[in-house]
Each structure stands twice: as structure tokens, then as C-alpha cells.
């Protein structure tokens, strides 16, 4: 079992590398990587592969596709036969190409800002430095992999398989998404994306409107009915977000479409809302088709509880202040690993604020601290099975 002194040494080693971490963050943020821009994703993946190789002394495996490249590093166990630990990161951001022209990477005092700095390029930097710090010590630890995908912000259509394959058989999935005001994320709501497609019948709005079936009027009734499906007391929200209807000023609309964002804390609630959406009835003769469905299952708190306790212990042992935990609405790739039954702890990335908002920033001094937390937590996960074996 690693001594507290050894873990404090890892933290001191990382704190001494704060400026190298900030340099890497600047390079990653300055390489824009919108989820829907394959050339920019490829260039950023190349950069991450190169800088990661310089740091770790080992090349990344190239995974994924041309549209959605992915990288993976693996660190062998040291004197430990515990199951592997998987770290999850993504290099794509929600920011369109050109954002950094008006909002370049900038450091002011203890804050670093730029598109994607907080969500989650700082977390990616922290993950790489945590692995490098472990590789430099002789501390016992389980095998660790770091998977970096590039379509997380659009629901991981291609990254999901890689995430699930990496997590199968792991003792824990540690997600390098940003923290919630410093708090680790022990529960995340599941996400459903739906589209209601309402089909009526067009007719001239002046000459013979009675021959039409108004898809827009039907959609309006349906939108109001969505309120009935929500259940805020258990955290279920059903939010109409986008709507289109009609084809001309003087025509009864034949088509209306409504996009709906659904968030639920439990699989049972996701199932209930899914069934209810598929049983919606129009108030007139319009036909309704429901497309889409559940995108990410919820990360339920029991999947994170033990890991949070271990993280709390790791923080104490490497001299960091006590951690707090939070339940949040947004989904991440951690939802997929939790659904596989793999213990999952999220929010282990950056400390800062403003995910998906202009001005998102990272607290610079927290970067080496959170990298140390990650390294110490991996060591704790190796020790966990030591104790089990003694029993
Ligand atoms: Zn993210």
C-alpha cells in the first residue's frame, strides 16, 4: 500500500509541472475541434497524440474513424493484479470553427479561458499528466487506459462503442469531464432526444380551409400536453426545444415538427416518458410519428458512491482539501459505462465554470491538484483489491 508521503510526493511532482500543463492546455485550446469538422478533429487528434507521446514516452493507439478519430494510451500495472481502470476524455468541443479568432486562449491571473478549455481540454491535459506522474513513480497501481474520443458533444454516435469496449471488465470508469464548481459528479440524468412529426393536410387558408388538417394547431396542443409528462419532483423534465411548421403564409400547414429534450434520473422514468410520447394523440385528424429515443441512460448514484469515498480518501492522503459531490442534469460518456454496471465517477476534470458558455474558464492552480487526485485515486483503486485479498 502506498504511503501518504509517496502520494504527497506525486502531488508535489505535479504541482511543479503547472506551467507545462498550462502550455499543453494552450496548444490544445488553440487547435479548434468542433464535433462536426473532421479535418479539424484529425489535426487536433494528431496534436494530442504527439504531445501525449512526448509526455508519456509511448505512442497512442489510433482508433475511431476518419470522421471521428480516437486515441488510447495504456499503462501496465505495477505490482498489482486489480482490474483495469479506464479514464474517459474527449477532444471535441461545442464551439464552431473560427470561435478562437474572437475569443483566443487567454490567461488572466489564475484563470485560463478559450473555447473548450473547461469542457474538457483541461481535463484531457490533467489525465495525461496524471498518467505520466504514475509512470515516473514505482507506486503500485492497476492497469490504466486513457481513451480520447471526438464525438462526445454530439452524443457519441461512434465513440460509444469504444467507450463501452474500454470499460468492460474495468473496476472503475473515471470521467475527466469538468467538475461542478469543484464537486465530483456522482449522478447524471439520462438524456432522450425526440422529434414529433405531425402530418395534416394542406389547403388554401382563404378559399377552403375546412378541407385542411392543421398540423401546427395539432402540434400546439401536443406541446402543451408535454407538461403533463414531466415530473419535476423526481427530476424528470420534458422540454420542447425546436419547432417548425407550414410552407406558406396562406396555406393550412400540412407538416409540423417539434424537437423534445427529455432528462430523467432513473431508467424507470426514461421508460415511462418514452412510452407516453409514443402514445400521444392529436386533437384533430393529423397523424403523429415519434422519432428518436433515449440517447444516454442515467448515471444512477449507486454507481458512484464507493468511488467517491475512495476519491475523498485519495484527496486527504495527497494533501488536498475535502471534496464535495453533486447531481447534475447533463449527460456524458459516464452514463454509458454506468449502464454496463461499471462503477463510474464523473467530474474528475477541470475546476472552473461555464461549460458550453462563452467565457468558460479553468482555475490554473487546480490543474495539477486534480491531476494528483486522479493519480492517487488510481493508486487507491489498486489498493482496494489488496484489502479484499487479505480478507
Ligand atoms: Zn465534455
CSV table of C-alpha atoms and ligand atoms in Angstrom, one decimal:
chain,number,residue,atom,x,y,z
A,1,UNK,CA,0.0,0.0,0.0
A,2,UNK,CA,1.4,3.4,-1.0
A,3,UNK,CA,2.3,5.7,1.9
A,4,UNK,CA,0.8,9.1,2.3
A,5,UNK,CA,4.3,10.5,1.8
A,6,UNK,CA,4.6,8.8,-1.5
A,7,UNK,CA,1.2,10.3,-2.6
A,8,UNK,CA,2.2,13.7,-1.4
A,9,UNK,CA,5.3,13.3,-3.5
A,10,UNK,CA,3.2,12.7,-6.6
A,11,UNK,CA,1.2,15.8,-5.8
A,12,UNK,CA,4.4,17.9,-5.4
A,13,UNK,CA,5.8,16.5,-8.6
A,14,UNK,CA,2.6,17.6,-10.5
A,15,UNK,CA,2.4,21.0,-8.8
A,16,UNK,CA,6.0,21.6,-10.1
A,17,UNK,CA,4.7,21.0,-13.6
A,18,UNK,CA,1.9,23.5,-13.6
A,19,UNK,CA,3.4,25.7,-16.3
A,20,UNK,CA,4.0,22.7,-18.6
A,21,UNK,CA,0.3,21.7,-18.1
A,22,UNK,CA,-0.7,25.3,-19.0
A,23,UNK,CA,1.4,25.2,-22.1
A,24,UNK,CA,-0.3,22.0,-23.2
A,25,UNK,CA,-3.7,23.5,-22.5
A,26,UNK,CA,-2.9,26.5,-24.6
A,27,UNK,CA,-1.8,24.2,-27.5
A,28,UNK,CA,-5.0,22.1,-27.2
A,29,UNK,CA,-7.4,25.0,-26.9
A,30,UNK,CA,-5.8,26.8,-29.8
A,31,UNK,CA,-6.4,23.8,-32.0
A,32,UNK,CA,-10.1,24.1,-32.6
A,33,UNK,CA,-12.1,20.9,-32.7
A,34,UNK,CA,-15.9,21.2,-33.4
A,35,UNK,CA,-17.5,17.8,-33.3
A,36,UNK,CA,-18.7,18.1,-36.9
A,37,UNK,CA,-15.4,19.1,-38.5
A,38,UNK,CA,-13.4,16.0,-39.4
A,39,UNK,CA,-10.3,17.9,-40.7
A,40,UNK,CA,-10.1,19.9,-37.5
A,41,UNK,CA,-10.7,16.8,-35.4
A,42,UNK,CA,-8.0,15.0,-37.2
A,43,UNK,CA,-5.5,17.8,-36.7
A,44,UNK,CA,-6.3,18.1,-33.0
A,45,UNK,CA,-6.1,14.3,-32.6
A,46,UNK,CA,-2.6,14.4,-34.2
A,47,UNK,CA,-1.6,17.2,-31.9
A,48,UNK,CA,-2.9,15.4,-28.8
A,49,UNK,CA,-1.2,12.2,-30.0
A,50,UNK,CA,2.1,14.0,-30.4
A,51,UNK,CA,2.1,15.9,-27.2
A,52,UNK,CA,0.9,12.8,-25.3
A,53,UNK,CA,3.7,10.7,-26.8
A,54,UNK,CA,6.3,13.3,-25.8
A,55,UNK,CA,5.0,13.3,-22.2
A,56,UNK,CA,4.3,9.5,-21.8
A,57,UNK,CA,7.1,8.2,-24.0
A,58,UNK,CA,4.6,5.9,-25.7
A,59,UNK,CA,2.6,6.3,-28.8
A,60,UNK,CA,-1.2,6.3,-28.7
A,61,UNK,CA,-3.2,3.6,-30.4
A,62,UNK,CA,-5.2,5.1,-33.2
A,63,UNK,CA,-8.9,4.1,-33.0
A,64,UNK,CA,-12.1,5.5,-34.3
A,65,UNK,CA,-12.8,6.6,-37.9
A,66,UNK,CA,-11.7,9.4,-40.3
A,67,UNK,CA,-14.8,11.4,-39.3
A,68,UNK,CA,-14.3,10.7,-35.6
A,69,UNK,CA,-10.7,9.9,-34.7
A,70,UNK,CA,-9.9,8.4,-31.2
A,71,UNK,CA,-6.8,7.8,-29.3
A,72,UNK,CA,-5.9,5.4,-26.5
A,73,UNK,CA,-2.9,5.1,-24.2
A,74,UNK,CA,-2.4,2.1,-21.9
A,75,UNK,CA,-0.2,1.9,-18.8
A,76,UNK,CA,0.7,-1.5,-17.5
A,77,UNK,CA,0.1,-2.4,-13.9
A,78,UNK,CA,2.9,-2.2,-11.4
A,79,UNK,CA,2.8,-4.9,-8.7
A,80,UNK,CA,-0.9,-5.1,-8.7
A,81,UNK,CA,-3.4,-7.6,-10.1
A,82,UNK,CA,-6.5,-5.5,-9.6
A,83,UNK,CA,-8.8,-5.0,-12.6
A,84,UNK,CA,-8.1,-2.2,-15.0
A,85,UNK,CA,-9.2,1.4,-14.6
A,86,UNK,CA,-10.4,3.4,-17.6
A,87,UNK,CA,-10.1,7.2,-17.9
A,88,UNK,CA,-12.5,8.8,-20.4
A,89,UNK,CA,-11.8,12.1,-22.2
A,90,UNK,CA,-13.0,13.8,-25.4
A,91,UNK,CA,-11.2,16.3,-27.6
A,92,UNK,CA,-14.2,17.7,-29.5
A,93,UNK,CA,-15.9,20.9,-28.3
A,94,UNK,CA,-19.3,22.6,-28.9
A,95,UNK,CA,-17.6,25.7,-30.5
A,96,UNK,CA,-17.8,26.2,-34.2
A,97,UNK,CA,-14.6,26.9,-36.3
A,98,UNK,CA,-13.4,30.4,-36.0
A,99,UNK,CA,-14.5,31.0,-32.4
A,100,UNK,CA,-11.0,31.4,-31.2
A,101,UNK,CA,-10.5,34.3,-33.7
A,102,UNK,CA,-12.7,36.5,-31.4
A,103,UNK,CA,-12.0,34.5,-28.2
A,104,UNK,CA,-8.4,33.2,-28.2
A,105,UNK,CA,-6.8,31.3,-25.4
A,106,UNK,CA,-6.1,33.9,-22.7
A,107,UNK,CA,-4.7,33.7,-19.1
A,108,UNK,CA,-5.7,36.3,-16.6
A,109,UNK,CA,-4.5,35.8,-13.0
A,110,UNK,CA,-5.4,32.2,-12.0
A,111,UNK,CA,-7.9,31.7,-14.9
A,112,UNK,CA,-7.3,30.3,-18.3
A,113,UNK,CA,-10.1,30.8,-20.9
A,114,UNK,CA,-10.8,29.8,-24.5
A,115,UNK,CA,-13.2,27.6,-26.4
A,116,UNK,CA,-13.3,24.2,-24.9
A,117,UNK,CA,-10.8,25.0,-22.1
A,118,UNK,CA,-13.2,23.9,-19.3
A,119,UNK,CA,-15.2,21.3,-21.3
A,120,UNK,CA,-12.8,19.5,-21.5
A,121,UNK,CA,-9.4,20.1,-22.8
A,122,UNK,CA,-8.0,20.9,-19.3
A,123,UNK,CA,-9.4,17.5,-18.1
A,124,UNK,CA,-7.5,15.8,-21.0
A,125,UNK,CA,-4.3,17.6,-20.0
A,126,UNK,CA,-4.8,16.5,-16.4
A,127,UNK,CA,-5.4,12.9,-17.5
A,128,UNK,CA,-2.2,12.8,-19.5
A,129,UNK,CA,-0.1,14.4,-16.7
A,130,UNK,CA,-1.6,12.0,-14.1
A,131,UNK,CA,-0.6,9.0,-16.2
A,132,UNK,CA,2.9,10.5,-16.7
A,133,UNK,CA,3.3,11.1,-13.0
A,134,UNK,CA,2.3,7.5,-12.2
A,135,UNK,CA,4.7,6.2,-14.8
A,136,UNK,CA,7.5,8.1,-13.1
A,137,UNK,CA,7.0,6.5,-9.7
A,138,UNK,CA,7.3,3.0,-8.6
A,139,UNK,CA,3.9,3.1,-6.8
A,140,UNK,CA,1.7,0.0,-7.2
A,141,UNK,CA,-1.2,0.6,-9.4
A,142,UNK,CA,-3.6,-1.3,-11.6
A,143,UNK,CA,-3.5,-1.2,-15.5
A,144,UNK,CA,-4.9,2.1,-16.7
A,145,UNK,CA,-6.1,3.2,-20.0
A,146,UNK,CA,-6.9,6.7,-21.2
A,147,UNK,CA,-9.5,6.8,-24.1
A,148,UNK,CA,-9.9,10.1,-26.0
A,149,UNK,CA,-12.9,10.3,-28.4
A,150,UNK,CA,-14.1,13.1,-30.6
A,151,UNK,CA,-17.9,13.0,-30.8
A,152,UNK,CA,-19.0,13.2,-27.2
A,153,UNK,CA,-20.6,16.6,-27.6
A,154,UNK,CA,-23.0,15.1,-30.2
A,155,UNK,CA,-24.0,12.0,-28.2
A,156,UNK,CA,-21.0,9.8,-29.1
A,157,UNK,CA,-22.5,8.0,-32.1
A,158,UNK,CA,-19.2,6.5,-33.0
A,159,UNK,CA,-17.3,6.9,-29.6
A,160,UNK,CA,-19.9,4.9,-27.7
A,161,UNK,CA,-18.7,1.5,-28.8
A,162,UNK,CA,-15.1,2.4,-27.9
A,163,UNK,CA,-16.1,3.7,-24.5
A,164,UNK,CA,-18.1,0.5,-23.8
A,165,UNK,CA,-15.3,-1.8,-25.1
A,166,UNK,CA,-12.7,0.0,-22.9
A,167,UNK,CA,-14.9,-0.1,-19.8
A,168,UNK,CA,-15.9,-3.8,-20.0
A,169,UNK,CA,-14.2,-5.6,-17.2
A,170,UNK,CA,-12.8,-2.4,-15.6
A,171,UNK,CA,-13.0,-1.9,-11.9
A,172,UNK,CA,-13.9,1.8,-12.5
A,173,UNK,CA,-14.5,4.4,-15.2
A,174,UNK,CA,-13.2,7.8,-14.2
A,175,UNK,CA,-14.6,10.6,-16.4
A,176,UNK,CA,-12.5,13.6,-17.0
A,177,UNK,CA,-15.4,16.0,-17.7
A,178,UNK,CA,-15.3,19.3,-15.8
A,179,UNK,CA,-16.3,19.3,-12.2
A,180,UNK,CA,-19.5,21.1,-10.9
A,181,UNK,CA,-17.9,24.1,-9.1
A,182,UNK,CA,-15.2,21.7,-7.9
A,183,UNK,CA,-17.7,19.0,-7.0
A,184,UNK,CA,-17.4,15.5,-8.4
A,185,UNK,CA,-20.4,14.3,-10.3
A,186,UNK,CA,-22.0,11.2,-8.6
A,187,UNK,CA,-25.2,11.2,-10.6
A,188,UNK,CA,-26.2,12.4,-14.0
A,189,UNK,CA,-29.6,12.4,-15.6
A,190,UNK,CA,-30.2,10.3,-18.6
A,191,UNK,CA,-30.9,12.1,-21.9
A,192,UNK,CA,-33.6,11.4,-24.5
A,193,UNK,CA,-33.8,13.3,-27.9
A,194,UNK,CA,-37.1,13.0,-29.7
A,195,UNK,CA,-38.8,14.6,-32.7
A,196,UNK,CA,-42.5,14.7,-33.1
A,197,UNK,CA,-43.5,14.8,-36.7
A,198,UNK,CA,-47.2,15.9,-37.2
A,199,UNK,CA,-48.7,15.4,-40.6
A,200,UNK,CA,-52.0,17.1,-41.5
A,201,UNK,CA,-53.3,18.2,-44.9
A,202,UNK,CA,-52.6,21.4,-46.8
A,203,UNK,CA,-55.5,23.6,-48.1
A,204,UNK,CA,-55.9,27.2,-49.1
A,205,UNK,CA,-56.3,29.2,-45.9
A,206,UNK,CA,-58.8,31.6,-47.6
A,207,UNK,CA,-60.7,29.5,-50.2
A,208,UNK,CA,-61.3,26.2,-48.4
A,209,UNK,CA,-59.5,26.0,-45.0
A,210,UNK,CA,-62.1,23.4,-43.9
A,211,UNK,CA,-60.6,20.9,-46.3
A,212,UNK,CA,-57.2,21.1,-44.5
A,213,UNK,CA,-56.0,19.4,-41.3
A,214,UNK,CA,-53.8,21.9,-39.5
A,215,UNK,CA,-50.6,20.2,-38.4
A,216,UNK,CA,-49.5,23.4,-36.5
A,217,UNK,CA,-52.6,23.5,-34.4
A,218,UNK,CA,-52.2,19.8,-33.6
A,219,UNK,CA,-48.5,20.4,-32.6
A,220,UNK,CA,-49.5,23.3,-30.4
A,221,UNK,CA,-51.9,21.1,-28.4
A,222,UNK,CA,-49.2,18.4,-28.2
A,223,UNK,CA,-46.6,20.9,-26.9
A,224,UNK,CA,-48.9,21.9,-24.1
A,225,UNK,CA,-49.6,18.2,-23.3
A,226,UNK,CA,-45.8,17.6,-22.8
A,227,UNK,CA,-46.0,19.4,-19.5
A,228,UNK,CA,-48.1,16.6,-18.2
A,229,UNK,CA,-45.3,14.1,-18.9
A,230,UNK,CA,-42.7,16.0,-16.8
A,231,UNK,CA,-42.3,15.2,-13.1
A,232,UNK,CA,-40.0,17.8,-11.5
A,233,UNK,CA,-40.3,16.1,-8.1
A,234,UNK,CA,-38.3,13.1,-9.3
A,235,UNK,CA,-36.2,15.2,-11.7
A,236,UNK,CA,-37.9,14.4,-14.9
A,237,UNK,CA,-38.0,17.3,-17.4
A,238,UNK,CA,-39.7,17.2,-20.9
A,239,UNK,CA,-38.7,20.3,-22.8
A,240,UNK,CA,-39.9,21.3,-26.3
A,241,UNK,CA,-36.8,23.0,-27.8
A,242,UNK,CA,-37.2,23.5,-31.6
A,243,UNK,CA,-40.3,23.8,-33.8
A,244,UNK,CA,-41.1,24.3,-37.4
A,245,UNK,CA,-44.4,24.3,-39.3
A,246,UNK,CA,-46.0,25.3,-42.5
A,247,UNK,CA,-45.0,26.1,-46.0
A,248,UNK,CA,-46.6,29.4,-46.9
A,249,UNK,CA,-48.5,32.4,-45.4
A,250,UNK,CA,-51.8,31.4,-46.9
A,251,UNK,CA,-51.7,27.6,-46.6
A,252,UNK,CA,-53.0,25.4,-43.8
A,253,UNK,CA,-49.8,23.7,-42.6
A,254,UNK,CA,-49.5,20.1,-43.7
A,255,UNK,CA,-46.4,19.4,-41.6
A,256,UNK,CA,-45.2,20.5,-38.2
A,257,UNK,CA,-42.1,19.2,-36.3
A,258,UNK,CA,-41.1,19.6,-32.7
A,259,UNK,CA,-37.9,18.6,-31.0
A,260,UNK,CA,-38.1,17.5,-27.4
A,261,UNK,CA,-35.3,17.2,-24.8
A,262,UNK,CA,-36.0,14.7,-22.0
A,263,UNK,CA,-33.9,14.3,-18.9
A,264,UNK,CA,-34.6,11.7,-16.2
A,265,UNK,CA,-32.8,10.5,-13.1
A,266,UNK,CA,-33.8,6.8,-13.4
A,267,UNK,CA,-34.3,4.2,-16.1
A,268,UNK,CA,-37.9,3.7,-15.0
A,269,UNK,CA,-38.7,7.4,-15.6
A,270,UNK,CA,-37.0,7.2,-19.0
A,271,UNK,CA,-39.2,4.2,-19.9
A,272,UNK,CA,-42.3,5.9,-18.7
A,273,UNK,CA,-41.8,9.1,-20.7
A,274,UNK,CA,-40.8,7.1,-23.8
A,275,UNK,CA,-44.0,5.1,-23.7
A,276,UNK,CA,-46.1,8.2,-23.1
A,277,UNK,CA,-44.5,10.1,-26.0
A,278,UNK,CA,-45.3,7.2,-28.3
A,279,UNK,CA,-48.9,7.2,-27.2
A,280,UNK,CA,-49.6,10.9,-27.9
A,281,UNK,CA,-52.8,11.6,-29.8
A,282,UNK,CA,-53.5,14.6,-31.9
A,283,UNK,CA,-56.7,16.7,-31.2
A,284,UNK,CA,-57.7,16.6,-34.9
A,285,UNK,CA,-57.1,14.2,-37.8
A,286,UNK,CA,-53.4,14.8,-38.0
A,287,UNK,CA,-51.1,11.8,-37.8
A,288,UNK,CA,-48.2,11.7,-35.4
A,289,UNK,CA,-44.9,10.0,-35.8
A,290,UNK,CA,-42.3,9.9,-33.0
A,291,UNK,CA,-38.7,9.6,-33.9
A,292,UNK,CA,-35.6,9.4,-31.8
A,293,UNK,CA,-35.4,7.9,-28.3
A,294,UNK,CA,-33.1,7.5,-25.3
A,295,UNK,CA,-29.6,8.7,-26.1
A,296,UNK,CA,-27.9,8.2,-22.7
A,297,UNK,CA,-29.2,6.2,-19.8
A,298,UNK,CA,-28.9,7.9,-16.4
A,299,UNK,CA,-25.8,7.5,-14.2
A,300,UNK,CA,-27.5,6.5,-11.0
A,301,UNK,CA,-25.8,7.4,-7.8
A,302,UNK,CA,-25.2,3.9,-6.6
A,303,UNK,CA,-22.7,3.5,-9.4
A,304,UNK,CA,-20.5,6.3,-8.0
A,305,UNK,CA,-20.9,6.1,-4.2
A,306,UNK,CA,-17.9,3.8,-3.4
A,307,UNK,CA,-15.7,5.6,-5.9
A,308,UNK,CA,-16.5,9.0,-4.3
A,309,UNK,CA,-15.4,7.6,-0.9
A,310,UNK,CA,-12.2,6.4,-2.4
A,311,UNK,CA,-11.6,9.8,-4.1
A,312,UNK,CA,-12.2,11.5,-0.7
A,313,UNK,CA,-9.6,9.3,0.9
A,314,UNK,CA,-7.2,9.9,-2.0
A,315,UNK,CA,-7.6,13.7,-1.7
A,316,UNK,CA,-6.8,13.5,2.0
A,317,UNK,CA,-3.8,11.3,1.5
A,318,UNK,CA,-2.2,13.6,-1.1
A,319,UNK,CA,-2.8,16.7,1.0
A,320,UNK,CA,-5.8,18.2,-0.9
A,321,UNK,CA,-8.9,19.8,0.6
A,322,UNK,CA,-12.0,17.7,1.1
A,323,UNK,CA,-14.2,17.0,-1.9
A,324,UNK,CA,-17.9,17.6,-2.4
A,325,UNK,CA,-20.3,15.8,-4.7
A,326,UNK,CA,-23.1,16.9,-7.0
A,327,UNK,CA,-26.0,15.5,-9.0
A,328,UNK,CA,-26.3,17.2,-12.4
A,329,UNK,CA,-28.7,17.3,-15.4
A,330,UNK,CA,-26.2,16.9,-18.3
A,331,UNK,CA,-25.2,13.5,-19.7
A,332,UNK,CA,-21.7,12.3,-20.5
A,333,UNK,CA,-20.0,9.1,-21.7
A,334,UNK,CA,-20.0,8.1,-18.0
A,335,UNK,CA,-23.7,7.3,-18.5
A,336,UNK,CA,-22.8,4.5,-20.9
A,337,UNK,CA,-20.2,2.9,-18.6
A,338,UNK,CA,-22.6,3.1,-15.6
A,339,UNK,CA,-25.3,1.4,-17.6
A,340,UNK,CA,-22.8,-1.5,-18.2
A,341,UNK,CA,-22.6,-1.9,-14.4
A,342,UNK,CA,-19.1,-0.4,-14.2
A,343,UNK,CA,-18.6,1.9,-11.2
A,344,UNK,CA,-18.4,5.4,-12.6
A,345,UNK,CA,-17.2,8.7,-11.2
A,346,UNK,CA,-17.6,11.8,-13.2
A,347,UNK,CA,-16.4,15.4,-12.9
A,348,UNK,CA,-12.8,14.5,-12.3
A,349,UNK,CA,-11.6,17.0,-14.8
A,350,UNK,CA,-11.2,20.8,-14.6
A,351,UNK,CA,-12.2,23.1,-11.8
A,352,UNK,CA,-13.7,26.3,-13.2
A,353,UNK,CA,-17.0,27.3,-14.7
A,354,UNK,CA,-19.1,28.0,-17.8
A,355,UNK,CA,-19.3,24.7,-19.8
A,356,UNK,CA,-20.8,25.5,-23.3
A,357,UNK,CA,-21.0,29.2,-22.4
A,358,UNK,CA,-18.8,31.9,-23.9
A,359,UNK,CA,-16.1,32.7,-21.4
A,360,UNK,CA,-15.8,29.2,-19.9
A,361,UNK,CA,-12.6,29.1,-17.8
A,362,UNK,CA,-10.3,26.9,-15.8
A,363,UNK,CA,-8.6,27.6,-12.5
A,364,UNK,CA,-4.9,27.0,-13.3
A,365,UNK,CA,-3.7,26.1,-9.8
A,366,UNK,CA,-6.4,23.4,-9.6
A,367,UNK,CA,-5.0,21.6,-12.7
A,368,UNK,CA,-2.0,19.9,-11.0
A,369,UNK,CA,-4.1,19.3,-7.9
A,370,UNK,CA,-6.8,17.5,-9.8
A,371,UNK,CA,-4.2,15.5,-11.8
A,372,UNK,CA,-2.7,14.4,-8.4
A,373,UNK,CA,-6.2,13.5,-7.2
A,374,UNK,CA,-6.6,11.3,-10.3
A,375,UNK,CA,-3.2,9.6,-9.9
A,376,UNK,CA,-3.9,9.0,-6.2
A,377,UNK,CA,-7.4,7.6,-6.9
A,378,UNK,CA,-5.9,5.1,-9.4
A,379,UNK,CA,-3.4,4.0,-6.7
A,380,UNK,CA,-6.3,3.6,-4.2
A,381,UNK,CA,-8.2,1.5,-6.7
A,382,UNK,CA,-5.2,-0.9,-6.8
A,383,UNK,CA,-5.1,-1.0,-3.0
A,384,UNK,CA,-8.8,-1.7,-2.8
A,385,UNK,CA,-8.3,-5.2,-4.0
A,386,UNK,CA,-5.2,-5.7,-1.8
A,387,UNK,CA,-7.6,-5.3,1.1
A,388,UNK,CA,-10.1,-7.6,-0.5
A,389,UNK,CA,-7.4,-10.3,-0.9
A,390,UNK,CA,-6.4,-10.0,2.7
A,391,UNK,CA,-10.0,-10.7,3.8
B,1,LIG,ZN1,-17.5,17.4,-22.2
